[in-house]
XYZ file of C-alpha atoms in Angstrom:
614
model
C 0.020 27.005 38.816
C -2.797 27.618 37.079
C -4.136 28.447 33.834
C -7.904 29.776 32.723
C -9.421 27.596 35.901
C -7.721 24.906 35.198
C -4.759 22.765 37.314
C -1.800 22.001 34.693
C 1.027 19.410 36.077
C 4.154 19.728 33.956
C 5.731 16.342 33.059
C 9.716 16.699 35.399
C 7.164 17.750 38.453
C 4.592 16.116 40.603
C 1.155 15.715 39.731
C -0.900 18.637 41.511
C -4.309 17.854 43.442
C -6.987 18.087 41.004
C -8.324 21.143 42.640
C -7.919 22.724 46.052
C -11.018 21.623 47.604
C -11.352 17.554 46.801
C -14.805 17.093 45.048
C -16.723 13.913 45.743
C -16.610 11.678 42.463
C -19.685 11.782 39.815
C -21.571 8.663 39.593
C -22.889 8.229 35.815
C -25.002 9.568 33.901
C -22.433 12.515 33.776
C -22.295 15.016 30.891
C -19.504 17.712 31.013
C -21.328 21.026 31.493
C -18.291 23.589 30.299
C -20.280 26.482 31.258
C -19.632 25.615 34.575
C -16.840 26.902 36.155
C -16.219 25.163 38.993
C -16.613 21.501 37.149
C -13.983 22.818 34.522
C -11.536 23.378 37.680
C -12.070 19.868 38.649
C -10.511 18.628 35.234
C -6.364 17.993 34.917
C -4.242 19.283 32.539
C -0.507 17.741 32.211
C 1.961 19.019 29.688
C 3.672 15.905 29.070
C 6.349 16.902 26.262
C 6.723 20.192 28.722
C 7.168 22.496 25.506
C 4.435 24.795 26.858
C 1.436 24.092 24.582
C -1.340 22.530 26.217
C -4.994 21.885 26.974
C -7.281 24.830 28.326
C -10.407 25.623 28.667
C -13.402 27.913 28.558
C -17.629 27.949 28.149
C -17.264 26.706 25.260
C -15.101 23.806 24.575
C -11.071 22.298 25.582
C -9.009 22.728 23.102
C -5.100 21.755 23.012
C -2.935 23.985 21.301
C -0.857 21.617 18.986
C 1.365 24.116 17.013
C 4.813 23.373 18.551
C 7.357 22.117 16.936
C 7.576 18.665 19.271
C 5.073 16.025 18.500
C 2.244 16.738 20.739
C 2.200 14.964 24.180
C -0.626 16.643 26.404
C -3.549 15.222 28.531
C -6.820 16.355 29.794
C -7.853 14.254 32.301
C -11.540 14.251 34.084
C -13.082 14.142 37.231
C -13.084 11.016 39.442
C -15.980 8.743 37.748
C -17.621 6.035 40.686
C -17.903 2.935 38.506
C -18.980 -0.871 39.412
C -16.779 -3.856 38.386
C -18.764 -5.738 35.332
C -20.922 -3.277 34.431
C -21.090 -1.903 31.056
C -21.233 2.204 30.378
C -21.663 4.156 27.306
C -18.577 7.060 26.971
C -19.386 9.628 24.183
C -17.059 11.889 22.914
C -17.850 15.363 20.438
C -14.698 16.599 18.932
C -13.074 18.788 16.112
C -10.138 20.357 14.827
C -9.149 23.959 13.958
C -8.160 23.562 10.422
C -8.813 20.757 8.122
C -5.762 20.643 6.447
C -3.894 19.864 9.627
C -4.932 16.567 11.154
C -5.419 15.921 15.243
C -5.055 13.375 16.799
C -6.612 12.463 20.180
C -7.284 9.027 22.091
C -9.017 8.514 25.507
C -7.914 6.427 28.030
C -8.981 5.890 31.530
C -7.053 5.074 34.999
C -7.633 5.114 38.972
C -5.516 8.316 39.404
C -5.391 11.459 37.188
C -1.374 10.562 35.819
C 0.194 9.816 32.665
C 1.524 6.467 34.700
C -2.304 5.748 35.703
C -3.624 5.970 32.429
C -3.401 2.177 31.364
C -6.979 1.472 29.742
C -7.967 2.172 26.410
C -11.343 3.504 25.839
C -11.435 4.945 21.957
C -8.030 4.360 20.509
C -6.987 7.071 18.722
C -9.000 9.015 16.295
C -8.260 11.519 13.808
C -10.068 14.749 12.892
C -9.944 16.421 9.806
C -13.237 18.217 9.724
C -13.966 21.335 11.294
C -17.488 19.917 11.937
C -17.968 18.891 15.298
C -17.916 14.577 15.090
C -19.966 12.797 17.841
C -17.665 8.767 18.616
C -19.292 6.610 21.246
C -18.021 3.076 22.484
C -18.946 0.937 25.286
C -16.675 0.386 28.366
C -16.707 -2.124 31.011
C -15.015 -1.496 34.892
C -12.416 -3.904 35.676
C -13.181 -3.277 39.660
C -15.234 -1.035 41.745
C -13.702 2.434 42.571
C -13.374 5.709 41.143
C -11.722 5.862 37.361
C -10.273 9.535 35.852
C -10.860 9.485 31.699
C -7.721 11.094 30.131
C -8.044 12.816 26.408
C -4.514 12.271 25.044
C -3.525 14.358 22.736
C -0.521 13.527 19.970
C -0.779 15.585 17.097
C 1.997 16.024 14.495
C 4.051 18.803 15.226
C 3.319 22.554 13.621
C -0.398 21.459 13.601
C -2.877 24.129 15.392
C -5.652 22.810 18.102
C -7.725 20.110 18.788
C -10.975 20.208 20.875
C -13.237 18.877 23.351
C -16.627 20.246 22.106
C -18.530 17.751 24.768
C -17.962 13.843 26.528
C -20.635 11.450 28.790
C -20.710 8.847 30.058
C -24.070 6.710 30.261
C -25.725 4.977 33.621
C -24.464 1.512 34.465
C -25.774 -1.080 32.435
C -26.158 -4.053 34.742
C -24.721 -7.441 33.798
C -28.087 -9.116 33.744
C -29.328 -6.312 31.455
C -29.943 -6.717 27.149
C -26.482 -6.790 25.295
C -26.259 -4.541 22.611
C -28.178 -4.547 18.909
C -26.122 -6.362 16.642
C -25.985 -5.386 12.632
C -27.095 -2.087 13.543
C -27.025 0.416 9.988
C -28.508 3.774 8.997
C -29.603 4.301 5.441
C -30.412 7.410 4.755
C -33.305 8.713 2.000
C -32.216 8.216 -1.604
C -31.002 10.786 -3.629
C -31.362 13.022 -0.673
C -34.432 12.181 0.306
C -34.784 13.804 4.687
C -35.423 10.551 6.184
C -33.204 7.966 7.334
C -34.000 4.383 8.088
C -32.397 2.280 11.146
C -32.031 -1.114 11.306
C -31.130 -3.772 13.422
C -31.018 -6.930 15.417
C -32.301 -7.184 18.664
C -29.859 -9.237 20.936
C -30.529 -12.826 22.157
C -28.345 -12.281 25.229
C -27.685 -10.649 28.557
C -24.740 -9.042 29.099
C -22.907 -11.909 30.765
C -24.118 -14.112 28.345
C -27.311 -15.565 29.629
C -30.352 -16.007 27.072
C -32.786 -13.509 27.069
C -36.170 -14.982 27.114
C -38.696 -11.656 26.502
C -37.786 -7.773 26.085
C -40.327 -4.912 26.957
C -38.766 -2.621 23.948
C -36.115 -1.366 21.371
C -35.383 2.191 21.624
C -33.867 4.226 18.649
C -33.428 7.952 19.552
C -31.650 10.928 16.947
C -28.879 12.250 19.090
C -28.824 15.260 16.804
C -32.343 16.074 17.430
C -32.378 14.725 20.883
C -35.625 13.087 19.864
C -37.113 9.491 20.113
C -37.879 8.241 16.981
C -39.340 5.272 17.496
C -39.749 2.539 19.704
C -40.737 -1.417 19.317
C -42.913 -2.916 21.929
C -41.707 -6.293 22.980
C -39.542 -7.554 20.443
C -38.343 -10.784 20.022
C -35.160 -11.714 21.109
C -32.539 -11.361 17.949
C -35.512 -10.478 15.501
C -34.432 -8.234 12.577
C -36.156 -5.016 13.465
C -36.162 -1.024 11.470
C -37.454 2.376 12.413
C -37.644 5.272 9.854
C -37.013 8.863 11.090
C -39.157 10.982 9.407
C -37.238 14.473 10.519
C -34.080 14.072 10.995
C -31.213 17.068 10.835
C -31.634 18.380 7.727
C -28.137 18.280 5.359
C -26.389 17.050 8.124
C -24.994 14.096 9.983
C -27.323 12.767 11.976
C -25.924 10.491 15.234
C -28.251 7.737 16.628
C -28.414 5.776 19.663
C -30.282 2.405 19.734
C -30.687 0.101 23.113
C -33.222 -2.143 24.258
C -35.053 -2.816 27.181
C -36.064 -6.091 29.482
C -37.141 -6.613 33.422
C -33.871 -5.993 34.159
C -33.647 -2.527 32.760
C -32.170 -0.586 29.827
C -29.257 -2.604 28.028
C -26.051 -1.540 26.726
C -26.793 0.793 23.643
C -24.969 1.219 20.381
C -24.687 4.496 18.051
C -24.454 4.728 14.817
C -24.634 7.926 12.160
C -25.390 8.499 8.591
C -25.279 11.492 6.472
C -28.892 12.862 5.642
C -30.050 15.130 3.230
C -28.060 16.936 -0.205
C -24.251 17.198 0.857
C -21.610 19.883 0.024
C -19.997 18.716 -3.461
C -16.680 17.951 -3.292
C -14.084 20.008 -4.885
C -13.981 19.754 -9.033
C -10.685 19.070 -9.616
C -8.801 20.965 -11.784
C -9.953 22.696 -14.429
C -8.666 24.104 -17.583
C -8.752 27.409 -20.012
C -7.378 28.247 -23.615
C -6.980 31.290 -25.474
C -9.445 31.956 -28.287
C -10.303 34.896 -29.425
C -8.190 37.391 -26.916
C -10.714 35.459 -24.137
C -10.120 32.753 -21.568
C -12.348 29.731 -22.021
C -12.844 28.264 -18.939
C -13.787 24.579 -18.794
C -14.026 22.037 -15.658
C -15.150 19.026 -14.287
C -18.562 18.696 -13.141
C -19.425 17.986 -9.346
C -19.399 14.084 -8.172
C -23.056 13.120 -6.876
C -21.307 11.622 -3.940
C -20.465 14.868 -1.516
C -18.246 15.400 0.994
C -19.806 13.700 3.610
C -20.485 10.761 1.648
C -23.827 11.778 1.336
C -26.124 12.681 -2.235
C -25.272 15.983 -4.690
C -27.567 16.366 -7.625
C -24.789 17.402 -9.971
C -27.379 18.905 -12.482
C -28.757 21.464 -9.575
C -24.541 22.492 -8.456
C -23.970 25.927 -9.499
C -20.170 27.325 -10.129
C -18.398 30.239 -8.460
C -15.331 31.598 -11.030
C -12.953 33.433 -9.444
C -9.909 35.181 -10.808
C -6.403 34.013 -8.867
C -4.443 35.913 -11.032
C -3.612 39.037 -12.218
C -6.303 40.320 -10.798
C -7.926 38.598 -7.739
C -11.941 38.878 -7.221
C -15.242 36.714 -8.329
C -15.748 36.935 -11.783
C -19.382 35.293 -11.439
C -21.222 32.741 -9.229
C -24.376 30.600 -9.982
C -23.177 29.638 -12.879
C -25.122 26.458 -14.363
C -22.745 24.208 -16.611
C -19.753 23.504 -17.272
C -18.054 26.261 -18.735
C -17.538 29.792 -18.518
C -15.882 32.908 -20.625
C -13.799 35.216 -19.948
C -13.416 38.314 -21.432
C -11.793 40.456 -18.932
C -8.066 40.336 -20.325
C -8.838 40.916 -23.915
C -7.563 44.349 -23.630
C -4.391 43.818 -22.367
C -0.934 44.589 -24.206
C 1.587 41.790 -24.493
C 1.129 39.023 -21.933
C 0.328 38.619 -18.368
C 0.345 35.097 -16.302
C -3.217 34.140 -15.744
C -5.149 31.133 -13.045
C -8.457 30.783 -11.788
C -10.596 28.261 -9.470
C -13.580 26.666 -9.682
C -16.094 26.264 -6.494
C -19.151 24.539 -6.563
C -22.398 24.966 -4.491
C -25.340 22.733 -3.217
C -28.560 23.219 -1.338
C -26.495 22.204 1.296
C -23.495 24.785 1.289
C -20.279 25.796 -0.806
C -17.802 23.403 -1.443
C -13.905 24.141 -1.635
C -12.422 25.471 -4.837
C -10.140 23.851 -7.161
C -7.499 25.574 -9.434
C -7.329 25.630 -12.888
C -4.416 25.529 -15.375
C -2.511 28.313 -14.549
C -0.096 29.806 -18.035
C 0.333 32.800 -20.364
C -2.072 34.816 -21.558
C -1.950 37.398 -24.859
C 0.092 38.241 -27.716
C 3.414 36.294 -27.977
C 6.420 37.655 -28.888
C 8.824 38.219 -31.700
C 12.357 36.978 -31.998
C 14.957 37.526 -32.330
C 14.808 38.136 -28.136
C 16.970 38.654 -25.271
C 16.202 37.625 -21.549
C 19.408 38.343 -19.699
C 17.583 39.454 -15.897
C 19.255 42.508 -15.856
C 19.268 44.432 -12.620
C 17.639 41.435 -11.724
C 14.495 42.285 -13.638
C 12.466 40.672 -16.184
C 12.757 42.221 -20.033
C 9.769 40.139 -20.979
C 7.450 39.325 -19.023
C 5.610 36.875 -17.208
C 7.949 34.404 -16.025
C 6.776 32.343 -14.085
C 7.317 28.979 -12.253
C 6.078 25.499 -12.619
C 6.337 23.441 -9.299
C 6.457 19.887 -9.443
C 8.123 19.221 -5.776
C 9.037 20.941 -2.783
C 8.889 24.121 -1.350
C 10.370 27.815 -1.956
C 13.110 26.600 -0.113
C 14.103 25.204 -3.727
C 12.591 27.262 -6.280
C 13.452 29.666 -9.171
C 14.338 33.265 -8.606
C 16.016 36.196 -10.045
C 19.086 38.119 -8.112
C 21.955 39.978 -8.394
C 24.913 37.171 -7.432
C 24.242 33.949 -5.563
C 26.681 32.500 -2.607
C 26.937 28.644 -2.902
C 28.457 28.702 -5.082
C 29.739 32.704 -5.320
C 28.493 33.521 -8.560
C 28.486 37.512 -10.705
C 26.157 37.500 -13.548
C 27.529 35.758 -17.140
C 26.958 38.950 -18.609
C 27.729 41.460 -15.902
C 24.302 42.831 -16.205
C 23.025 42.945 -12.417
C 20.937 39.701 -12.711
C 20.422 36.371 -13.314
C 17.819 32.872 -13.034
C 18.570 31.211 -10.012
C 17.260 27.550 -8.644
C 17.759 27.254 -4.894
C 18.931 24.113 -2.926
C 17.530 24.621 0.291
C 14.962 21.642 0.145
C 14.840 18.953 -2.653
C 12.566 19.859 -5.055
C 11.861 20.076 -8.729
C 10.789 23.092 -10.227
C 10.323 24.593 -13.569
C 10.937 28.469 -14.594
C 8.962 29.125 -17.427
C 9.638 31.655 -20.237
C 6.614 33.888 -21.689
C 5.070 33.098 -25.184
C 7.465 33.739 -28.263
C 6.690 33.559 -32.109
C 8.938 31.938 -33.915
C 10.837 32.450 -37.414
C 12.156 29.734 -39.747
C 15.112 27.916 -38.273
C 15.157 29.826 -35.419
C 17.779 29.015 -32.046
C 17.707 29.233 -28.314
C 21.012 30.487 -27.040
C 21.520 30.194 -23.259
C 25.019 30.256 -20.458
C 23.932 28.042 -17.423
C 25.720 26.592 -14.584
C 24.921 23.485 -12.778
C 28.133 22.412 -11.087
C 26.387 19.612 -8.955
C 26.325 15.910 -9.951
C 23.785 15.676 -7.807
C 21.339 18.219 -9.991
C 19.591 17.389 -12.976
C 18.653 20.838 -15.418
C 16.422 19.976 -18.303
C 15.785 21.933 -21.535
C 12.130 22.002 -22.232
C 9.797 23.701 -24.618
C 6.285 23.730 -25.195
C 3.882 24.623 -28.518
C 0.244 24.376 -26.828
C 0.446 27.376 -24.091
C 1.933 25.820 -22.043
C -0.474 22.788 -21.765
C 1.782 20.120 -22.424
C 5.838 19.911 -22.427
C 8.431 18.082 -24.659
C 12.252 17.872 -23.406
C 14.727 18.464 -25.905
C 17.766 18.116 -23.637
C 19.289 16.735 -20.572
C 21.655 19.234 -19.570
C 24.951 18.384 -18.779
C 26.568 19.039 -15.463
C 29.396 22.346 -15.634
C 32.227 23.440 -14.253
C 32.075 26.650 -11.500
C 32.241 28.684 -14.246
C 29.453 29.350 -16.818
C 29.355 27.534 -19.731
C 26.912 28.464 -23.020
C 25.009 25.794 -24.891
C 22.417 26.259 -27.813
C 19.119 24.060 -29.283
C 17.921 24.224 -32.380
C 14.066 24.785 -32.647
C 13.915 24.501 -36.396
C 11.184 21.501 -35.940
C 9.155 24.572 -34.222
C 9.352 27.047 -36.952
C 6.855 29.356 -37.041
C 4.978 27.917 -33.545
C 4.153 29.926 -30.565
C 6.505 28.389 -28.106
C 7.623 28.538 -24.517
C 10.769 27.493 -23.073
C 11.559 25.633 -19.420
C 14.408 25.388 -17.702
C 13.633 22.387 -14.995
C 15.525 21.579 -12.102
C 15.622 18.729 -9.825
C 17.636 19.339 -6.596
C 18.519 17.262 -3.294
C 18.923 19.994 -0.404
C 21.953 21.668 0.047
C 23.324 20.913 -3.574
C 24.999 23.467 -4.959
C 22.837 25.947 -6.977
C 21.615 26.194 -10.663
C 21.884 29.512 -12.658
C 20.511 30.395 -16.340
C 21.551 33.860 -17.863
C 21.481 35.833 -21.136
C 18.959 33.978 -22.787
C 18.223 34.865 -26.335
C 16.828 33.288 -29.302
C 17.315 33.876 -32.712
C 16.551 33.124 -36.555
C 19.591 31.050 -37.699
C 20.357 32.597 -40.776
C 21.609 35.402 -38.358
C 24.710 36.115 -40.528
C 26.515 35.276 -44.288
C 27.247 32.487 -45.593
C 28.292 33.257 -48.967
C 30.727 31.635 -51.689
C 34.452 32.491 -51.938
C 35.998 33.158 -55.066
C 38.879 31.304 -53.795
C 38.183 28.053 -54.223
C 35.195 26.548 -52.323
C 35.722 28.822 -49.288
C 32.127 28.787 -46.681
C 31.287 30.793 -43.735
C 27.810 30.551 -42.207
C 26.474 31.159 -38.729
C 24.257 28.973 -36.737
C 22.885 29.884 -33.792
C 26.350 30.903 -31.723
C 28.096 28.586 -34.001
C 30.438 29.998 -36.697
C 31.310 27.130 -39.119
C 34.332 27.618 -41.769
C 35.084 25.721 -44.565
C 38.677 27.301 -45.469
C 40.027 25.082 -47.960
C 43.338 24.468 -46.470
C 44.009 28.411 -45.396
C 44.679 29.505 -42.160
C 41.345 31.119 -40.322
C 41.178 34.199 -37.912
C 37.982 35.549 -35.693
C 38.097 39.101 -34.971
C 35.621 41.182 -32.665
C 34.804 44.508 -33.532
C 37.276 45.755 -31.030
C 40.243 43.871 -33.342
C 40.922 41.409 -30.918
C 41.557 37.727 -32.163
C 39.158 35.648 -30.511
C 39.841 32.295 -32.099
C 42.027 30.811 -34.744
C 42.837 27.762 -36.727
C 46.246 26.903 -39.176
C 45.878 25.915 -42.658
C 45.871 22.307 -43.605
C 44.560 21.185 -39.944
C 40.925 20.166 -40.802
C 38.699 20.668 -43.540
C 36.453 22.425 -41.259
C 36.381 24.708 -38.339
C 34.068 25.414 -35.868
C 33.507 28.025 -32.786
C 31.125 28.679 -30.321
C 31.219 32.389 -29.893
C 29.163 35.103 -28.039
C 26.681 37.323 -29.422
C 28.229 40.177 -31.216
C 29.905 40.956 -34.603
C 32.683 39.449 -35.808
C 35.453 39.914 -39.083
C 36.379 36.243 -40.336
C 39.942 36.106 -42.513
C 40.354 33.154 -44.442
C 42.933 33.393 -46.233
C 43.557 36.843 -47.939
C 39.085 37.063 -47.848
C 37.362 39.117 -45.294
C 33.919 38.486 -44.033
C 31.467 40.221 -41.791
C 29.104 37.578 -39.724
C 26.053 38.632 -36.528
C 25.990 35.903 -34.214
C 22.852 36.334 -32.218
């Protein structure tokens, strides 16, 4: 069948014809002209892995379509090509790929039949394209025999990738065996501090290319493949002398591709190419910058750009100039050309309470916009009071932002906020309509990340969780600095189905702006981590006063009621008059109970008290 003019073979059946009327074979020089249709129908496609992405083709280039979810396995094979045994030809290949965060990966081989089973010679092993740049490769091959050879582009990109291409290919006249060997040492310099002008350098060779001494040359050639102009030439050079030609206008801020080949009696030799970067390159990305709150702005600081570009090439990182550009809330530029280093912002100093905030930095040369790079990404505004309650109810936030930290993985094991979860079947603690949620669907490790909260004296985080998986680990984290840096105050320990409550004490953070994280670290398909009913509180949240019954205590910390009862029996009322815990008299010399928030009536004894746990 056919596809856009061109003959595809799939892998179970027989290779097809490589078109209906049989062309005669090309003798070299040959240089695929795509705009001709006819010479496109001549080429062979075969979908090796059979999923049904392939090569095809149009005026302006082959591409294979690589986005399947099978490893791709695809050819594109040429034209018959009339070569002679021994003698040496030139193949040149110009390829890209679609997207340069997805890798392709294409080698070309050659054969005496256009088939996967023919295709037994190796002419560029494979190469890999991560630019979306057209790239020029070039290598010498040599004909085993006389007769007619097919070149095969093999395409076996990673699966879910998106296409590769074949911008252009040639293949040079036959270099006889008596002819100049190749330039040896061959190197392009280009113009310092980017400088447009390159300088090429070489050795001319001593030998023929079966090895007999070469006695006299008529010339060196060096011409600029990018230009498609000679830029110099060397009358009768010595054999193997060290020889150089400058270019004086090459491609400007670009790679420039050169081809260098000398000359005797016998006729051109085999060439080589080389290529070089010319000119001021595109600065690479920054690296990540960073911003702190002063003064109800965002200070904006950031790397400055290497003087070593993208291409390898020269960046003068005093004349780079800075795009800033909001990520969050609000996405848009916030300005571009900036010179320096740094950069306010004052766009959020109006806002009430807090909102999650991240930027990116891009730099610019002469040459062309580089790619941006994030910045710190945290809270923003005034932080909160305590005491506080987060309990995600209705699956909604009461504070706002949280947000999440990722470490590892993918969404497939991230934080969210829902109404129950499934693995395993859990309501929320407080049967609210919502709860925090880490899911196990990848490994991963991920952080959810409370907003900014001002702290009392001897204040303390209350929390129920449930991490029923050995497997998991859930750490208790906080931060002081915005969330710039993070200290662990607990490994949390692994639960029953049911949830359990824990508490920390953040007295060592009295009075700090603070942020807590919940981390999780998952393998896929553990069972699932849940937070709810978060709160935290000042500790002296209820009495603790003296009895006038000998020594009696009572004090609340945190969700901790502690009694000293002095040998008397103690009972824990809620407000509803239920007894919610108890102890005899004469069993301990102190009791204590982890309780729920609420309000409670302690008896010890004959006393009453009234205690808040919060």
């Amino acid at each position: 069948m056919k596809n856009l003019g061109l003959i595809i073979a799939q892998a179970a059946l027989a290779v097809l014809p490589v078109c209906a009327n049989a062309q005669t074979a090309f003798t070299p020089p040959y240089t695929l002209n795509l705009t001709d249709e006819n010479e496109r129908n001549q080429y062979t496609i075969i979908d090796a892995n059979g999923d049904g992405m392939t090569w095809s083709g149009s005026k302006y280039y082959f591409r294979c379509h690589t986005a399947g979810s099978q490893k791709s396995d695809d050819w594109l094979m040429s034209p018959a090509m009339a070569l002679t045994e021994g003698s040496t030809y030139t193949v040149t290949y110009i390829g890209h790929n679609k997207q340069s965060d997805k890798p392709e990966k294409v080698a070309i081989m050659a054969g005496t039949a256009p088939t996967v089973e023919a295709m037994k010679l190796t002419v560029m092993p494979t190469m890999t394209f991560t630019s979306v740049q057209k790239e020029t490769n070039s290598v010498t091959f040599v004909a085993p025999t006389t007769g007619n050879y097919y070149f095969g582009f093999h395409c076996t990109s990673a699966p879910d990738s998106y296409y590769a291409y074949v911008d252009g290919w040639a293949i040079s006249a036959a270099v006889d065996k008596s002819s100049p060997d190749s330039v040896s040492s061959l190197k392009v310099v280009p113009g310092a501090k980017g400088a447009l002008s390159a300088t090429i350098s070489f050795n001319a060779p001593s030998a023929s290319v079966d090895g007999t001494a070469l006695s006299s040359l008529v010339s060196a050639t060096v011409v600029n493949l990018s230009t498609g102009a000679v830029v110099g030439q060397v009358a009768n050079p010595e054999p193997g002398a060290s020889l150089s030609v400058v270019d004086g206008n090459p491609k400007k801020n670009a790679f420039n591709s050169y081809r260098v080949y000398v000359t005797s009696d016998k006729g051109d030799g085999v060439s080589s190419d080389a290529k070089a970067y010319v000119g001021i390159d595109v600065p690479k990305a920054v690296g990540r910058g960073n911003w702190t709150q002063q003064d109800g702005n965002v200070v904006l600081t950031w790397p400055a750009a290497s003087s070593v570009g993208v291409n390898g090439g020269y960046v003068d990182p005093e004349a780079v100039t800075y795009t800033v550009t909001m990520l969050q809330p609000n996405y848009g530029d916030l300005a571009t050309g900036i010179q320096g280093t740094t950069y306010t912002d004052a766009s959020l100093s109006g806002i009430s309470g807090q909102t999650f905030a991240s930027y990116a930095i891009t730099p610019k040369s002469a040459a062309g916009e580089g790619q941006g790079s994030p910045t710190f990404s945290g809270p923003f505004g005034t932080a909160y009071p305590v005491p506080a309650t987060e309990s995600f109810a209705n699956a909604k936030l009461a504070y706002s932002p949280w947000f999440v930290v990722d470490y590892s993985g993918t969404d497939a094991s991230s934080w969210d906020v829902v109404a129950s979860t499934s693995y395993p079947s859990r309501k929320p603690q407080d049967a609210d309509g919502g709860f925090a949620v880490m899911r196990t669907g990848d490994d991963g490790k991920h952080m959810l990340t409370s907003p900014m909260f001002k702290l009392g004296g001897n204040c303390v985080l209350s929390f129920w969780f449930s991490n029923p998986d050995r497997y998991n680990t859930l750490s208790l984290m906080v931060s002081d600095d915005q969330c710039h840096s993070w200290t662990k105050l607990a490994t949390l320990p692994v639960t029953k189905q049911d949830w359990e409550r824990d508490t920390c004490d953040l007295k060592a953070y009295s009075g700090k702006t603070v942020c807590i994280g919940f981390c999780g670290e998952v393998e896929s398909y553990n069972k699932e981590i849940c937070v709810d009913n978060i709160s935290i509180a000042n500790g002296e949240s209820a009495v603790s006063l003296p009895s006038a019954e000998g020594g009696v205590r009572v004090s609340v910390q945190g969700g901790r009621l502690t009694v000293v009862p002095c040998g008397q029996p103690v009972a824990v009322y809620d407000i509803a008059g239920r007894l919610v815990a108890s102890a005899h008299a004469g069993v301990s010399d102190i009791h204590s109970f982890t309780l729920p928030e609420g309000a409670y009536v302690v008896r010890v004894g004959t006393a009453a008290y009234k205690v808040a746990v919060r």
